Short mmCIF file of C-alpha atoms and ligand atoms in Angstrom, two decimals:
data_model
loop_
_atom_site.label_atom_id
_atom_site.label_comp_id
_atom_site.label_asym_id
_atom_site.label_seq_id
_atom_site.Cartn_x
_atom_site.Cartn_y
_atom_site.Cartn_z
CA UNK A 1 3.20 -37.68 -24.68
CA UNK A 2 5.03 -34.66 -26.17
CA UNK A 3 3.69 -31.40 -25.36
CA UNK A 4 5.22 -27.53 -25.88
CA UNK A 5 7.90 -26.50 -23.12
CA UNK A 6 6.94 -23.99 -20.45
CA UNK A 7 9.35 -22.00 -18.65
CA UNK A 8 8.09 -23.01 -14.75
CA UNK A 9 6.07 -25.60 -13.84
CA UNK A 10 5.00 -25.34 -9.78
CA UNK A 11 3.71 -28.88 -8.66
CA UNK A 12 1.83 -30.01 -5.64
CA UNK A 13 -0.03 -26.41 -4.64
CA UNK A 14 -3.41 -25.77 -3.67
CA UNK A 15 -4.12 -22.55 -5.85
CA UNK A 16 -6.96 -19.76 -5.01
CA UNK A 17 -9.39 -18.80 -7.59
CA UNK A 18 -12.53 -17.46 -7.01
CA UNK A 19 -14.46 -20.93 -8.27
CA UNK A 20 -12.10 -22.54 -5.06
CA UNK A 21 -9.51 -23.83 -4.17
CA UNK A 22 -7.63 -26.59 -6.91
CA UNK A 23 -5.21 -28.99 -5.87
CA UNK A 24 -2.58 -29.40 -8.29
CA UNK A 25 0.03 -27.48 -10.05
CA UNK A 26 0.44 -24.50 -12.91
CA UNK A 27 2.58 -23.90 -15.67
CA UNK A 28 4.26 -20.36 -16.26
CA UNK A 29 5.04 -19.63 -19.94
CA UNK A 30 6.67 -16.67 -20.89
CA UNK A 31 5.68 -14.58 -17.67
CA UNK A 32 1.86 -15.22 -17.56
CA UNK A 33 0.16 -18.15 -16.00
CA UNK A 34 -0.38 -20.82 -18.75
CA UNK A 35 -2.07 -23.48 -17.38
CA UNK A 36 -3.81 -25.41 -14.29
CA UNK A 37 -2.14 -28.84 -13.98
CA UNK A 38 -3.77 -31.95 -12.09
CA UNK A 39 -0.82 -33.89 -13.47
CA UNK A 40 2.10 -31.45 -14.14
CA UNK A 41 4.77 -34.81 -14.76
CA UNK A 42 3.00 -34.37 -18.53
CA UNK A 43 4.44 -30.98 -19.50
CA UNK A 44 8.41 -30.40 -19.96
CA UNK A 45 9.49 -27.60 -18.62
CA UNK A 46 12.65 -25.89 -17.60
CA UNK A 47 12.56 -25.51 -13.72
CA UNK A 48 9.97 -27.72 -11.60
CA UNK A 49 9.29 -26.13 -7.61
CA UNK A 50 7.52 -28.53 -5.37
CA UNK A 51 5.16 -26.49 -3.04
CA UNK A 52 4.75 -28.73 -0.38
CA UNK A 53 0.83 -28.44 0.02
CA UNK A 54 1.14 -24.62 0.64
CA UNK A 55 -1.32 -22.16 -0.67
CA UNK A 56 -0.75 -20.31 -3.94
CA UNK A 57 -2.27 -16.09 -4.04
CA UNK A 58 -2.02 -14.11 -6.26
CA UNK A 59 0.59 -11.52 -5.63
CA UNK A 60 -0.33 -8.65 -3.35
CA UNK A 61 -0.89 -5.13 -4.87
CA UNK A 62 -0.07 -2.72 -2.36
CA UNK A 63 -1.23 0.93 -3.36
CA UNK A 64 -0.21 2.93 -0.67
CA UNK A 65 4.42 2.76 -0.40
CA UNK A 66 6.37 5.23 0.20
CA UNK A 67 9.78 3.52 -1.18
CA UNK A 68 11.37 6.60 -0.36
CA UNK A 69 15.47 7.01 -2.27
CA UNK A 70 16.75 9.78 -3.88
CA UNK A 71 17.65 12.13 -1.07
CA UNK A 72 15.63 10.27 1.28
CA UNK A 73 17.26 6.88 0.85
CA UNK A 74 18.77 6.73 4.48
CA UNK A 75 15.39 5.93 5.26
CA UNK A 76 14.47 3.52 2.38
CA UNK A 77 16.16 2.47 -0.94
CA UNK A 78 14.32 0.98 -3.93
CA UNK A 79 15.95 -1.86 -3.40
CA UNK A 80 15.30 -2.62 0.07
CA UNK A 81 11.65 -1.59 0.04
CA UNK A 82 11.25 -4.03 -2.84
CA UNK A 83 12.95 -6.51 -1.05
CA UNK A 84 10.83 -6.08 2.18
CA UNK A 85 7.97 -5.92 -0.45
CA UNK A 86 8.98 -9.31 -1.54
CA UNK A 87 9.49 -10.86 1.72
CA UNK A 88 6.13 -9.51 2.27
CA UNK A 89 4.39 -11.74 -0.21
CA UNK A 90 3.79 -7.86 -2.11
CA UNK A 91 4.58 -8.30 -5.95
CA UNK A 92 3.20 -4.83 -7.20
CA UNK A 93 3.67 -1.53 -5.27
CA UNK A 94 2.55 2.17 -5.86
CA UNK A 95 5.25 4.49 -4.52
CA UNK A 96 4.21 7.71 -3.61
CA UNK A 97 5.47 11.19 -4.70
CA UNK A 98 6.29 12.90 -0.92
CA UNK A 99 10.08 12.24 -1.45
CA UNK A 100 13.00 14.86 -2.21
CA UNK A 101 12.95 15.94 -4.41
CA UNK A 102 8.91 15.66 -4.93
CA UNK A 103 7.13 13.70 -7.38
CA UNK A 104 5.51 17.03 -8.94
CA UNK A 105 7.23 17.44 -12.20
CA UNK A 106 8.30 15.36 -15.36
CA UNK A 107 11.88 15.75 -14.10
CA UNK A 108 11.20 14.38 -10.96
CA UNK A 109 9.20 11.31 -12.08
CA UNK A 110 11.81 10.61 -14.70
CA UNK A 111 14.67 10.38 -12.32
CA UNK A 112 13.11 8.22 -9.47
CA UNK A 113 11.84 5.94 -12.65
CA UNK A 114 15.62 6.12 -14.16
CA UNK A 115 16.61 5.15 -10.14
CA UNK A 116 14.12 2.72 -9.71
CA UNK A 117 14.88 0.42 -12.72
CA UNK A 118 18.28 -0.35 -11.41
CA UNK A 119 17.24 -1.43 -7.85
CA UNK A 120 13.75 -2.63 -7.79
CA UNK A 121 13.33 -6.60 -7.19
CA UNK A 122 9.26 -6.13 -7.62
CA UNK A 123 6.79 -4.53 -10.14
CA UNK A 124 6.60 -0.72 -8.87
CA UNK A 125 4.14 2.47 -10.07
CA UNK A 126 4.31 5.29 -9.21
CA UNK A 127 2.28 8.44 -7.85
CA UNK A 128 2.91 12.20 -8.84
CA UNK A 129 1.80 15.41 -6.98
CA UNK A 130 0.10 18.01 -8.66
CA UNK A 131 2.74 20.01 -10.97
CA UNK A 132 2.79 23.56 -9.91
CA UNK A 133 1.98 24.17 -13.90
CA UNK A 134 -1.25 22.48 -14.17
CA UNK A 135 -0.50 22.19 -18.24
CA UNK A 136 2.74 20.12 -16.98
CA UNK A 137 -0.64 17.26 -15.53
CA UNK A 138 -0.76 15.69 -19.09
CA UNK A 139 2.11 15.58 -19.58
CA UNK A 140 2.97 13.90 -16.10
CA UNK A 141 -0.17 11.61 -16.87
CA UNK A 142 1.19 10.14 -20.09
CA UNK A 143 4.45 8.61 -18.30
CA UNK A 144 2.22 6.25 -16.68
CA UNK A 145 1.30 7.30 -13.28
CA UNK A 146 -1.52 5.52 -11.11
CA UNK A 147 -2.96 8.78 -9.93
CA UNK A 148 -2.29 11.98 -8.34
CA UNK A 149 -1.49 12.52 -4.35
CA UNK A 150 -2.66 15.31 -2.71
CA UNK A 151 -1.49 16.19 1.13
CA UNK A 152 -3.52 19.00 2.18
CA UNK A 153 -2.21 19.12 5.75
CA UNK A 154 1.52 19.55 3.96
CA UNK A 155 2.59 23.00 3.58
CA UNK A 156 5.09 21.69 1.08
CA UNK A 157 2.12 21.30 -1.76
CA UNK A 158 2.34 22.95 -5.02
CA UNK A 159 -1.07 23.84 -4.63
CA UNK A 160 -3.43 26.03 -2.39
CA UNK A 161 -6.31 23.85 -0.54
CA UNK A 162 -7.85 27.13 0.73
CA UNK A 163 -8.47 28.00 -2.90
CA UNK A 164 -11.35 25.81 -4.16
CA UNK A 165 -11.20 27.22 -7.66
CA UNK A 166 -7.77 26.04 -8.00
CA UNK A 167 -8.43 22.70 -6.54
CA UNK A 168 -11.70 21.77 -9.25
CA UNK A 169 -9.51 22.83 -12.22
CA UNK A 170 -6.65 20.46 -10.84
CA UNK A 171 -9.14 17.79 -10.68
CA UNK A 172 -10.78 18.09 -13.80
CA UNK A 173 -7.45 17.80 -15.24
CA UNK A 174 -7.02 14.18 -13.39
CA UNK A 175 -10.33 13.48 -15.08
CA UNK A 176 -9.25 14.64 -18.43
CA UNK A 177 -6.61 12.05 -18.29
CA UNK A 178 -8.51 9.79 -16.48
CA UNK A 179 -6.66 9.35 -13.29
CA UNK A 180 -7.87 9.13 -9.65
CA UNK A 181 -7.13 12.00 -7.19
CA UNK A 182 -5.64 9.94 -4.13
CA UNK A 183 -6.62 12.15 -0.78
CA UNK A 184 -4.77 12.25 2.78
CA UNK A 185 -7.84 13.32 4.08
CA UNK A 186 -6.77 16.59 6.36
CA UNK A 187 -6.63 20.49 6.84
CA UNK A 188 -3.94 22.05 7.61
CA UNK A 189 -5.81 25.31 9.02
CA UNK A 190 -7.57 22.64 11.80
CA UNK A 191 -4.12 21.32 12.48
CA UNK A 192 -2.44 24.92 13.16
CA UNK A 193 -5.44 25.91 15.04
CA UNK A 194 -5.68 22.99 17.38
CA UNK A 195 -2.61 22.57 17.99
CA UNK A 196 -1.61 26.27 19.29
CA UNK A 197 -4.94 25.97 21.71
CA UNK A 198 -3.94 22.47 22.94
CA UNK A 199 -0.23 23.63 23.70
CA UNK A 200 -1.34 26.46 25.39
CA UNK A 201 -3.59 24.35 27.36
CA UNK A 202 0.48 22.89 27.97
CA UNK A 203 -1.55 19.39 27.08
CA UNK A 204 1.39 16.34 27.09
CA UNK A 205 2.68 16.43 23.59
CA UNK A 206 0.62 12.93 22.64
CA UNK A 207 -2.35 14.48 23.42
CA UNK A 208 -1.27 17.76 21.06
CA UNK A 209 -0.54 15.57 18.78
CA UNK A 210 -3.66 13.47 18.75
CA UNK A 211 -6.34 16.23 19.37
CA UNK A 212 -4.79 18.37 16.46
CA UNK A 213 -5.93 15.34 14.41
CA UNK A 214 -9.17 14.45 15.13
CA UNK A 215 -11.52 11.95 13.46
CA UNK A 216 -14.05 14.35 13.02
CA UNK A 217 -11.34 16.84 10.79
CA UNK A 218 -10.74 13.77 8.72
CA UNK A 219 -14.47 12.70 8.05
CA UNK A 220 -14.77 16.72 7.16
CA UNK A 221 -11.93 16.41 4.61
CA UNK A 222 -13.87 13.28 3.23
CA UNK A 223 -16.60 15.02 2.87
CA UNK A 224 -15.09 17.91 1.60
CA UNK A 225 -12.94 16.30 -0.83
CA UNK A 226 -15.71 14.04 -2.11
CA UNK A 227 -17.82 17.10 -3.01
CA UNK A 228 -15.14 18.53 -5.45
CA UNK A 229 -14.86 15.11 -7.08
CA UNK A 230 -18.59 14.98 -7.69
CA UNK A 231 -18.24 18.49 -9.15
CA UNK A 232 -15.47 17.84 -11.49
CA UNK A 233 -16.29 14.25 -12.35
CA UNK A 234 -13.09 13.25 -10.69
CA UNK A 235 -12.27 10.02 -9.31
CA UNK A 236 -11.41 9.71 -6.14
CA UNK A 237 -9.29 7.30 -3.68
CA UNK A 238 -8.84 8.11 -0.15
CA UNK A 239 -6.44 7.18 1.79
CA UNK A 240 -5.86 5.44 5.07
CA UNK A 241 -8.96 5.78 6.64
CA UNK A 242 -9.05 5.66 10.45
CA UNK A 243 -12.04 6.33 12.63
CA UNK A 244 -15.66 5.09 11.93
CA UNK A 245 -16.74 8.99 11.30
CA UNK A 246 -15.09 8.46 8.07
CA UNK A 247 -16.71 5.68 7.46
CA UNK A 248 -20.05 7.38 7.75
CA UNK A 249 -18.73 10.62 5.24
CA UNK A 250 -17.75 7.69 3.07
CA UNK A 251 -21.18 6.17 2.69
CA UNK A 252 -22.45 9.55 2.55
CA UNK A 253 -20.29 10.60 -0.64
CA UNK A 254 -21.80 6.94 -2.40
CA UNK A 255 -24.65 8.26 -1.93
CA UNK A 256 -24.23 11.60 -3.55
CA UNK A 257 -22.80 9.72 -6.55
CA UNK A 258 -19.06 10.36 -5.62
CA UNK A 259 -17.01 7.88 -7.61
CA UNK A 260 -14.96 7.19 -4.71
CA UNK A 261 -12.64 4.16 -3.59
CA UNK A 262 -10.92 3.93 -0.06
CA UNK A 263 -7.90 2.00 1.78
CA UNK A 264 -7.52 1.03 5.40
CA UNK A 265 -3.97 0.10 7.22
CA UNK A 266 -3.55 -2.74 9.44
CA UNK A 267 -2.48 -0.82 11.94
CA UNK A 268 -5.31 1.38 12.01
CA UNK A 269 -7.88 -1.89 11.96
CA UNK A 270 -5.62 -3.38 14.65
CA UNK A 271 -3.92 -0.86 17.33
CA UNK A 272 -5.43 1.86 19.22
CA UNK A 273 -3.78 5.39 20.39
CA UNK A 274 -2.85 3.18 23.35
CA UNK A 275 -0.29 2.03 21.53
CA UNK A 276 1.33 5.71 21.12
CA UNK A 277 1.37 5.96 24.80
CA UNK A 278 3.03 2.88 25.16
CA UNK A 279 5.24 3.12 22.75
CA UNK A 280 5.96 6.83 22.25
CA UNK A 281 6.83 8.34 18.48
CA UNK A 282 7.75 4.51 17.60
CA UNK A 283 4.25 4.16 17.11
CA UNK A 284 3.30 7.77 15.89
CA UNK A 285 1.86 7.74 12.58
CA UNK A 286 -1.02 9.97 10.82
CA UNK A 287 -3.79 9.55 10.77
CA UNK A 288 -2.93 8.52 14.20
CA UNK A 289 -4.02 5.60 16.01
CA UNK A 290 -7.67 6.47 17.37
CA UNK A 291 -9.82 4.03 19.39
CA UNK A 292 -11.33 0.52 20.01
CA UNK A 293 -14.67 1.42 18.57
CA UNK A 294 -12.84 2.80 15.54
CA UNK A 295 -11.52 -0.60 15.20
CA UNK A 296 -14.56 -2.48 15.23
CA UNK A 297 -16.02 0.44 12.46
CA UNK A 298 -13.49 -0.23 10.17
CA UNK A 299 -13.56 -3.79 10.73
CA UNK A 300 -17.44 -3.38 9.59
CA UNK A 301 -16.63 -1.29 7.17
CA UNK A 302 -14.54 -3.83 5.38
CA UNK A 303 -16.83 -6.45 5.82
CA UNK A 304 -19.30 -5.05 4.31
CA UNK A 305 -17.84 -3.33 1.29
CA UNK A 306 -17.36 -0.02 1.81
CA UNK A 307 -13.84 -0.19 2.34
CA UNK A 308 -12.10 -1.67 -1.16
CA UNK A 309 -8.55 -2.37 -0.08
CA UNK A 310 -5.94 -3.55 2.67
CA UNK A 311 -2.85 -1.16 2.16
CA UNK A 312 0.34 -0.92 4.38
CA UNK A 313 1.32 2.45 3.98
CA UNK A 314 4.80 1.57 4.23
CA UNK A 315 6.44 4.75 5.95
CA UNK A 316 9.94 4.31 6.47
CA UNK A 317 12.27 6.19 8.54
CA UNK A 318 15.53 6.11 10.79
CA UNK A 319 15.48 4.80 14.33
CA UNK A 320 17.24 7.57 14.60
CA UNK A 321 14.57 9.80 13.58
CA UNK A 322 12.01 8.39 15.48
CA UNK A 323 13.80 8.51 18.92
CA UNK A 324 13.76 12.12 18.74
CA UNK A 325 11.25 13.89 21.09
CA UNK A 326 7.93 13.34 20.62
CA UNK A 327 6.70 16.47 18.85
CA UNK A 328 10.11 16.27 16.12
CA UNK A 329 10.07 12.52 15.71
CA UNK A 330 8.04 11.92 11.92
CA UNK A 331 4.84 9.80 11.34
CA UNK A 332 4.50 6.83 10.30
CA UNK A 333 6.79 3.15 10.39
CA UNK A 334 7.33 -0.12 8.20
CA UNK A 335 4.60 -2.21 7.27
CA UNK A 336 5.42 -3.85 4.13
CA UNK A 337 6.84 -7.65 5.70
CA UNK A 338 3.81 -7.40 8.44
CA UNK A 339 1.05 -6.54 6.06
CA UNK A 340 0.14 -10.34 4.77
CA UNK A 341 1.05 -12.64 8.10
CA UNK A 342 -1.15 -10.14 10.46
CA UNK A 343 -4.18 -10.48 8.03
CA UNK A 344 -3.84 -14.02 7.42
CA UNK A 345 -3.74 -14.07 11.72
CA UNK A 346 -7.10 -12.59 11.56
CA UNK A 347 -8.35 -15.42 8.68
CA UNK A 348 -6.67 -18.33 11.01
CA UNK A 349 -8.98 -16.71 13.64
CA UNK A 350 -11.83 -17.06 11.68
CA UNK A 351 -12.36 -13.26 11.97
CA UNK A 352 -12.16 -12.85 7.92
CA UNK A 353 -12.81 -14.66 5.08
CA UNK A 354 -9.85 -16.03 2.67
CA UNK A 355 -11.54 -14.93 -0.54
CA UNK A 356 -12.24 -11.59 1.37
CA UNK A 357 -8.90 -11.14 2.14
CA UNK A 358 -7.55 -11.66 -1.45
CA UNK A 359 -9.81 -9.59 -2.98
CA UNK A 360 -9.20 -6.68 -0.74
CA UNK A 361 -5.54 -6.98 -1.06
CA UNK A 362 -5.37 -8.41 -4.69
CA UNK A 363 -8.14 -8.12 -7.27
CA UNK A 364 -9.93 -4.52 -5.83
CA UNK A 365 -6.26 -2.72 -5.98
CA UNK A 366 -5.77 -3.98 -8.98
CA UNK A 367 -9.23 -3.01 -10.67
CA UNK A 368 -9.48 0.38 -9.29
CA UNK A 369 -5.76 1.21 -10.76
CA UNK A 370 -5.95 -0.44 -14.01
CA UNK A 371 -3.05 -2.98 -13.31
CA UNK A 372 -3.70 -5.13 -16.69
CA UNK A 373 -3.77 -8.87 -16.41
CA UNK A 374 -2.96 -8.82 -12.37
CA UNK A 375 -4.61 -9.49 -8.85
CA UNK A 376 -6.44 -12.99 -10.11
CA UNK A 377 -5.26 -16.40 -10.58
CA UNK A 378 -6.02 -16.79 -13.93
CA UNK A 379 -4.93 -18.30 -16.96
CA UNK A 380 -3.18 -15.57 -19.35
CA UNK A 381 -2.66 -13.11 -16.33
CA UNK A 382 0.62 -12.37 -15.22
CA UNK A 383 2.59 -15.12 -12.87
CA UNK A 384 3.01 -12.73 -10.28
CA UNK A 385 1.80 -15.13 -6.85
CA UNK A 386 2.39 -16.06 -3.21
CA UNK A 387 2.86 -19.26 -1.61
CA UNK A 388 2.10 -19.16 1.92
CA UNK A 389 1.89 -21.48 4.48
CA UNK A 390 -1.85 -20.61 6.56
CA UNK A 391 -0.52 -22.86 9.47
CA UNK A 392 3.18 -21.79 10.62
CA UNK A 393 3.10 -19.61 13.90
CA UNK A 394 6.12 -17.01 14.20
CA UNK A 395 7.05 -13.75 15.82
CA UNK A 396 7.45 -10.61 14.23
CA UNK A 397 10.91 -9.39 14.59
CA UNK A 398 12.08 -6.18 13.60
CA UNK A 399 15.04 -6.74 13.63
CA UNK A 400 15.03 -9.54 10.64
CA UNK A 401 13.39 -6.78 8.11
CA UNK A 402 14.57 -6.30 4.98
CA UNK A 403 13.49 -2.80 5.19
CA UNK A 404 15.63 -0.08 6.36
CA UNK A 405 13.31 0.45 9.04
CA UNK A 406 13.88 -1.99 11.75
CA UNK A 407 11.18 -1.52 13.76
CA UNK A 408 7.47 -1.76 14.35
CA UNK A 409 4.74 -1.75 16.71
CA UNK A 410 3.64 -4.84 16.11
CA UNK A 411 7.15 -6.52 16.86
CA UNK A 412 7.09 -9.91 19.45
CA UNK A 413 3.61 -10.25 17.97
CA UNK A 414 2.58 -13.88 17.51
CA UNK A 415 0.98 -14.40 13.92
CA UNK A 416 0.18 -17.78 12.31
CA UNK A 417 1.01 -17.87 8.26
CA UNK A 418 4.23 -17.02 6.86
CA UNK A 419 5.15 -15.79 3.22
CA UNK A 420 7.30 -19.06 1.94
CA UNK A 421 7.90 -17.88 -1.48
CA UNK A 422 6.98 -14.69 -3.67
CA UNK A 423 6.77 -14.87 -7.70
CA UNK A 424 7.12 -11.94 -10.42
CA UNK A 425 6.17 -13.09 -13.55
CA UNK A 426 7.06 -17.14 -12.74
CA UNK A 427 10.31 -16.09 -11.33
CA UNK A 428 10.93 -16.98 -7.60
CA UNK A 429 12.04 -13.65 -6.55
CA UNK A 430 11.98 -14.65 -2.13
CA UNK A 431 12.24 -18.05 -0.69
CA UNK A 432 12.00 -18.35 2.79
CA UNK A 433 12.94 -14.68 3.46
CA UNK A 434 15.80 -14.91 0.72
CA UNK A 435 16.37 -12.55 -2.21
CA UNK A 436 17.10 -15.11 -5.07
CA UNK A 437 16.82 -12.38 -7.75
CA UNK A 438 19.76 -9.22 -8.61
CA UNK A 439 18.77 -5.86 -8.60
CA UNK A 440 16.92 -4.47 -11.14
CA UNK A 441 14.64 -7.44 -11.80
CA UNK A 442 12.18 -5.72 -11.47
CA UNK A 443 10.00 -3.79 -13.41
CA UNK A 444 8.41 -0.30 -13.67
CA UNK A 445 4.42 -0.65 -14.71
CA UNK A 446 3.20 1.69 -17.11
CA UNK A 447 -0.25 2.07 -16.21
CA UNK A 448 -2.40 2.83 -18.98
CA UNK A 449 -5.60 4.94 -18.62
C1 NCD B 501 3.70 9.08 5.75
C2 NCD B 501 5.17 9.31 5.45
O1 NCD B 501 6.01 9.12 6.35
O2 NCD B 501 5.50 9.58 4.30
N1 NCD B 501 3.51 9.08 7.16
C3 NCD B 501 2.47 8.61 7.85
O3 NCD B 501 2.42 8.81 9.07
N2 NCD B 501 1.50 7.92 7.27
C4 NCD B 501 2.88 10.14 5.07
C5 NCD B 501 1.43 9.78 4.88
O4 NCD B 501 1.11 8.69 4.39
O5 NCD B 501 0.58 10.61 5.19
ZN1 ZN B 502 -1.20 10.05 4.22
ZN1 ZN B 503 1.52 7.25 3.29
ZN1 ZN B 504 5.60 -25.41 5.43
#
């Protein structure tokens, strides 16, 4: 029987789709997903990759990276955050604009995209800041960007958060070019203020740093935040939310009407601020770790909808930098190659749902920032997937990242399923923690609005 060529044919898989799980193969034509196969021997095609049984995702879409380069590339490169991404099982990431120079002007978004095409090995968008021009946001919006960051603890901003006048008409121009405002939900006044009374109360500098950013600030921010959106008409995605008073400001913006989308880490669903004392500045990120009840919240919280997405907020920096003293050391650590295996620990456990867990990492990201044709398993979407074996039991080791970053507080953890091979576009980019593809492979998404 003579039938057209296709470019990849991947035999023996078990593929996800939302109608369940089908045993078989698929054929890759030309980038996008062609066809289900219960008997792949009948097409000719140019490569053939046995999957052994393993389970075939789609590709992750992480929103929340911080790829770093440019003057920051001791800490990351776009090449070896796309290569951890890969490892990860992570086929699409959204880098974010707090680099150096800042993602806050054309010029600055045109030279990390000119940097990025020759080293990324994955599909990467980006984020911009606010441009201190707010005519310069059209322009900024028409290169493609998947929203607009704002850090309102950061003194670095372009903008003033104390002004609220300023704020709206920055917001209404996200909604004028249909973007999403993306929020670290914060204040720096709280911060400055806290902080000066804890260290006079000559508090230990964990407990400065953790009562300067307390749950309660953050669900004000939320709420705070959400209000302007509702005003302007401005969608909203908050970031990284940690501590089940957010959760609560989060169901109370839906219910004012706020169009409003939210992430939450791993480590924040999985570690407490014990970890920080343990581990010291290793495990200091922001928000910072907060408690077992926060935990169980979130874990709630993403059970039952409110929270849309699983996102690593991948925040690379030297060892170097983060043995510094407490106070000096920065926020935040790797999370790009731990993301997948510690979620699919939780579905071995029983604890979440596979088709949960795909959605949350996979379709939602990819709805709520208009990735065309990605995040599903579907015939004429793009062949960007994951094969992953649900039963192999490993340790997490540092050490073995493909990320600058060689560290982690989860590291020794046990997890059971590991990434086998990644996909962009039918092309095996990772097998078995290899980089089988040059630099450059990748490509930079265009998102349109
Ligand atoms: C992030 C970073 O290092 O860029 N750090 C962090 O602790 N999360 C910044 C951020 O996401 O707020
Ligand atoms: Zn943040
Ligand atoms: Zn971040
Ligand atoms: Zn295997």
């Amino acid at each position: 029987m003579r039938t057209s060529t296709v470019d990849l044919v991947l035999k023996n898989s078990k593929i996800f789709t939302y109608q369940g799980i089908i045993s078989g193969g698929l054929a890759v034509k030309e980038g996008k997903i062609h066809k289900f196969l219960k008997e792949p021997e009948l097409l000719r095609s140019d490569k053939t990759i046995d999957a052994k049984g393993h389970l075939l995702l789609p590709g992750i879409i992480d929103p929340h990276v911080h790829l770093r380069d440019l003057q920051l590339s001791y800490k990351e490169d776009f090449y070896t955050g796309t290569c951890a991404a890969a490892t990860g099982g992570i086929t699409t990431v959204l880098d974010m604009p707090n680099t150096i120079p800042r993602t806050s002007s054309l010029k600055a978004l045109r030279e990390k995209k000119r940097e990025a095409e020759k080293k990324i090995v994955v599909n990467v968008a980006f984020y911009a800041g606010f441009p201190k021009d707010i005519n310069e946001v059209k322009q900024i919006a028409e290169q493609g960007i998947a929203g607009f960051k704002i850090y309102p603890h950061d003194p670095m901003e372009e903008i003033n958060f104390q002004d609220e006048k300023q704020i709206c008409a920055y917001f209404r121009a996200a909604a004028e070019n249909n973007l999403p405002v993306l929020v670290h939900p914060d204040n720096l006044e709280t911060i400055k203020t806290l902080q000066s009374e804890l260290e006079k109360q000559k508090r230990p500098d964990i407990e400065v740093f953790l009562g300067s950013h307390p749950a309660t600030s953050e669900a004000k921010a939320i709420t705070r935040y959400s209000d302007l959106g509702v005003k302007t008409g401005c969608r909203l995605h908050i970031c990284h939310v940690s501590s089940s008073e957010s959760v609560v400001a989060i169901k109370g913006a839906l219910e004012k009407g706020a169009r409003l989308t939210c992430e939450v880490t791993p480590h924040h669903l999985l570690l407490t601020s014990e970890e920080i004392r343990r581990q010291g500045a290793l495990a200091k990120v922001l928000p910072p770790l907060r408690s077992r009840d926060d935990n169980v919240a979130l874990w709630a919280a993403v059970l039952d909808g409110v929270i849309n997405v699983i996102a690593s907020d991948h925040a690379p920096h030297s060892l170097s930098e983060k043995e510094k003293p407490f106070p000096e050391a920065p926020s935040g650590f790797p999370g790009l190659e731990t993301l997948l295996p510690l979620m699919l620990t939780k579905v071995a456990r029983g604890d979440l749902r596979l088709e949960k867990l795909v959605d949350l990492t996979s379709r939602s990201p990819a709805k709520i920032f208009k990735l065309e044709n990605k995040g599903m398993l579907l015939e004429g979407y793009d062949a960007d997937m994951v094969l992953v074996d649900l039963k192999e039991k490993w340790r997490i080791s540092p050490e073995k990242f493909h990320s600058k970053s060689k560290f982690s507080p989860f590291k020794n953890w046990n997890v059971v399923g590991k990434v086998r091979m990644t996909f962009i576009k039918g092309v095996c980019v990772m097998s078995d923690e290899e980089i089988l593809v040059p630099r450059g492979f990748g490509k930079v998404i265009n998102v349109n609005q």
